[in-house]
């Protein structure tokens, strides 16, 4: 684990050094748990988002996409339950004033015990915690912390406050004059923008159940424990899809999406062995089944995506609070030969964090390779083996030297290829150094134009993952790259 932690720290530094991720407002010493994506990061993030959007709205002919606003009428969050329930039990250490999420504090302690070989105690803690959380027994949670003498990482004392709940939503004011302003929230999830548009989309798109509405966009949560880089952020992006189904069929669709989403992650290059399902024991107030698809991050197995069977809770709540009928007329025939008629649809949700998926892909891609060359000397490189189809730059075009007509040939190739995929042109530094820079940002293909090219119109293509090279016709470069990024 210590080694994995080091690799994770290396990855974080690499992200900064190569224009993937910067700390937000870094020149002012940053803002905790808020990050900016740099030139390579923004492109990779967009490519991942595009793959998800395509897989949802293009590969499924019964799913459409929307883009709802971040601001919503405040009653939305009363109806959804977020005003009353979107909170985590927290505890403060009185000596350091440091605040902890109770589940994180106990989980951390349990992991420490496991590392010390105390498996029985580690499991006992988690079981006790789950039972206490399920019944909102805050006094019991505090006692569990105190009985096990769990200390604050900063003050190293056991001097704890009572356990309290803190709402995770950010609020702000809308309206120009103070007296007329109203408190509104920055959405903590994108799902509600879909629910309130259910009828708009169903009617204007003439959608027939079962159908889905997909959306990607920013969400905001005032996370108390904000660490592990972009795993847990205060401003992040979600990719959510709500699938509306006939009541009684939700378990079939839940199983369908459970399998479908895991398959999709595998299609993004994530090995099946690094993914697993985790069924929820304590269900949210709206769910009749829920699971996480977990990934083995460098810091352990953690949630990547949630699949939730949300029943008709959300639509019913919005119906009640808005006093508008939100129903669907199903004219398919039931076993008695009559139309199913009017009902409030049930919902199966798939919800994945774009930033978490980005971290998943980068943590798999990051490799620090060392090898012995034929002449016996040591060599190494840091490479991002990002799947070619989502790599920020697909092709680097490199004239061997800055003269003798080679840049002209390279520029012409660049003009031809850049309308089809993202290319990068560079003529500075030795070729080996340029290859290493391309490895470090994850460019899967490099093409070198040399003096021989002028004679035979052949170029050297170099493959990032195994560093092999071959001569191919200049005229076939574009097609070859296009085939490999499918
Ligand atoms: P967690 O238990 O890790 O806090 P959650 O169960 O609250 O997550 P959901 O509300 O189900 O998460 O949100 C769906 C997805 O959104 C998560 O699977 C995760 O990928 C992503 N997500 C949630 N919170 C954050 C966050 N603070 N930063 C980055 N991604 C997040």
mmCIF file of C-alpha atoms and ligand atoms in Angstrom, residues 101 221 223 230-233 236 238 303-306 308 351-353 356, ligand 1:
data_model
loop_
_atom_site.group_PDB
_atom_site.id
_atom_site.type_symbol
_atom_site.label_atom_id
_atom_site.label_comp_id
_atom_site.label_asym_id
_atom_site.label_seq_id
_atom_site.Cartn_x
_atom_site.Cartn_y
_atom_site.Cartn_z
ATOM 1 C CA UNK A 101 -17.321 12.551 8.573
ATOM 2 C CA UNK A 221 -21.361 19.456 -2.570
ATOM 3 C CA UNK A 223 -17.815 17.894 1.239
ATOM 4 C CA UNK A 230 -10.178 14.644 -7.724
ATOM 5 C CA UNK A 231 -11.869 11.631 -6.102
ATOM 6 C CA UNK A 232 -13.914 13.824 -3.792
ATOM 7 C CA UNK A 233 -14.374 17.411 -4.901
ATOM 8 C CA UNK A 236 -17.483 18.087 -9.862
ATOM 9 C CA UNK A 238 -21.771 13.973 -13.101
ATOM 10 C CA UNK A 303 -17.388 3.898 -5.606
ATOM 11 C CA UNK A 304 -17.110 4.904 -9.238
ATOM 12 C CA UNK A 305 -20.770 4.748 -10.279
ATOM 13 C CA UNK A 306 -24.099 4.287 -8.532
ATOM 14 C CA UNK A 308 -30.213 3.060 -8.088
ATOM 15 C CA UNK A 351 -24.887 7.984 -12.037
ATOM 16 C CA UNK A 352 -21.166 8.214 -12.625
ATOM 17 C CA UNK A 353 -18.728 10.959 -11.659
ATOM 18 C CA UNK A 356 -13.764 9.919 -10.777
HETATM 19 P P1 LIG B 1 -19.794 8.989 -1.922
HETATM 20 O O1 LIG B 1 -20.389 7.890 -1.094
HETATM 21 O O2 LIG B 1 -18.423 8.659 -2.474
HETATM 22 O O3 LIG B 1 -19.858 10.337 -1.281
HETATM 23 P P2 LIG B 1 -22.318 9.226 -3.188
HETATM 24 O O4 LIG B 1 -22.878 7.876 -2.914
HETATM 25 O O5 LIG B 1 -22.732 10.394 -2.380
HETATM 26 O O6 LIG B 1 -20.703 9.143 -3.218
HETATM 27 P P3 LIG B 1 -23.897 9.706 -5.503
HETATM 28 O O7 LIG B 1 -24.731 10.722 -4.854
HETATM 29 O O8 LIG B 1 -24.473 8.361 -5.784
HETATM 30 O O9 LIG B 1 -22.511 9.557 -4.713
HETATM 31 O O10 LIG B 1 -23.297 10.346 -6.830
HETATM 32 C C1 LIG B 1 -23.072 9.602 -8.002
HETATM 33 C C2 LIG B 1 -21.639 9.655 -8.449
HETATM 34 O O11 LIG B 1 -21.151 11.002 -8.458
HETATM 35 C C3 LIG B 1 -20.682 8.912 -7.551
HETATM 36 O O12 LIG B 1 -20.643 7.543 -7.891
HETATM 37 C C4 LIG B 1 -19.361 9.591 -7.846
HETATM 38 O O13 LIG B 1 -18.748 9.022 -9.008
HETATM 39 C C5 LIG B 1 -19.769 11.008 -8.149
HETATM 40 N N1 LIG B 1 -19.521 11.875 -6.993
HETATM 41 C C6 LIG B 1 -20.306 12.041 -5.912
HETATM 42 N N2 LIG B 1 -19.765 12.928 -5.060
HETATM 43 C C7 LIG B 1 -18.599 13.340 -5.624
HETATM 44 C C8 LIG B 1 -17.579 14.250 -5.232
HETATM 45 N N3 LIG B 1 -17.661 14.935 -4.113
HETATM 46 N N4 LIG B 1 -16.512 14.421 -6.063
HETATM 47 C C9 LIG B 1 -16.426 13.740 -7.222
HETATM 48 N N5 LIG B 1 -17.356 12.869 -7.639
HETATM 49 C C10 LIG B 1 -18.430 12.657 -6.861
#
